Amino acid sequence: PAPASALSFYLQKIEDGHLNNSLGSPVQADVYFPRLIVPFCGHIKGGMRPGKKILVMGIVDLNPESFGISLTCGESEDPPADVAIELKAVFTDRQFIRNSCVAGEWGEEQSSIPYFPFIPDQPFRVEILCEHPRFRIFVDGHQLFDFYHRIETLSAIDTIKINGDLQLTKLG
């Protein structure tokens, strides 16, 4: 076990939010604690751009209702930050819904999927690939759908928020 002083340093780092702010080095985060805390809010260094990929790995809770992954333009709650893409897995009706919110207005929700990829109490891997006209969403290596950008300035998309009935194991 780590000496008390080192442990209290790590706990302090967790409390003051430094670890929750970096998607830059998920390996380093794993050293401090194996599960990232949900709800999670982290900074995407340099924002999004074509070719950039966000990786979210986790385990669905045993009796899940839903969980969400959002890429937003900052963390502001009031006024609410623009949401470039919000992915919401709803277990009751087995839907994987996506939408965006620009200037306080939610757009048209999209919900068609070839199959529902999430299983209670099982691990998953979601990849959000940013391309020039769209996000491509992969779950466990299979492309599930595309979501065309509704926010023009990709670099402004600099925050990831994750909440709901899951445990996070890795972000990158």
Coordinates of C-alpha atoms in Angstrom, one line a residue, residues 58-69 87-97 113 115-124 126 139-140 163-167:
G58 CA -17.2 0.8 -19.1
I59 CA -19.5 -1.7 -17.6
V60 CA -23.3 -1.4 -17.7
D61 CA -24.9 -1.6 -14.3
L62 CA -26.8 -4.8 -13.3
N63 CA -30.3 -3.2 -13.5
P64 CA -29.8 -0.2 -15.8
E65 CA -32.5 2.3 -16.8
S66 CA -30.3 4.6 -19.0
F67 CA -26.9 6.2 -19.4
G68 CA -25.7 9.1 -21.4
I69 CA -22.5 10.4 -23.1
L87 CA -25.9 9.7 -26.9
K88 CA -28.5 8.1 -24.5
A89 CA -28.9 4.4 -24.1
V90 CA -32.4 3.6 -22.8
F91 CA -32.8 0.0 -21.6
T92 CA -36.6 -0.1 -21.1
D93 CA -37.3 0.3 -24.8
R94 CA -33.8 -0.7 -26.0
Q95 CA -33.1 2.6 -27.8
F96 CA -29.8 4.4 -28.4
I97 CA -31.0 8.0 -28.9
I113 CA -30.4 1.5 -34.9
Y115 CA -29.7 -3.5 -33.0
F116 CA -29.3 -2.5 -29.3
P117 CA -25.7 -3.1 -28.4
F118 CA -25.7 -2.8 -24.5
I119 CA -26.2 -5.7 -22.1
P120 CA -26.8 -5.3 -18.3
D121 CA -23.7 -6.2 -16.2
Q122 CA -21.5 -6.4 -19.4
P123 CA -18.5 -4.3 -20.6
F124 CA -18.8 -2.1 -23.6
V126 CA -18.0 3.2 -27.4
V139 CA -19.9 0.1 -30.2
D140 CA -17.7 -2.9 -29.6
N163 CA -23.8 9.9 -16.4
G164 CA -26.3 7.2 -15.6
D165 CA -26.2 3.5 -14.9
L166 CA -22.7 2.5 -15.7
Q167 CA -19.2 2.3 -14.4

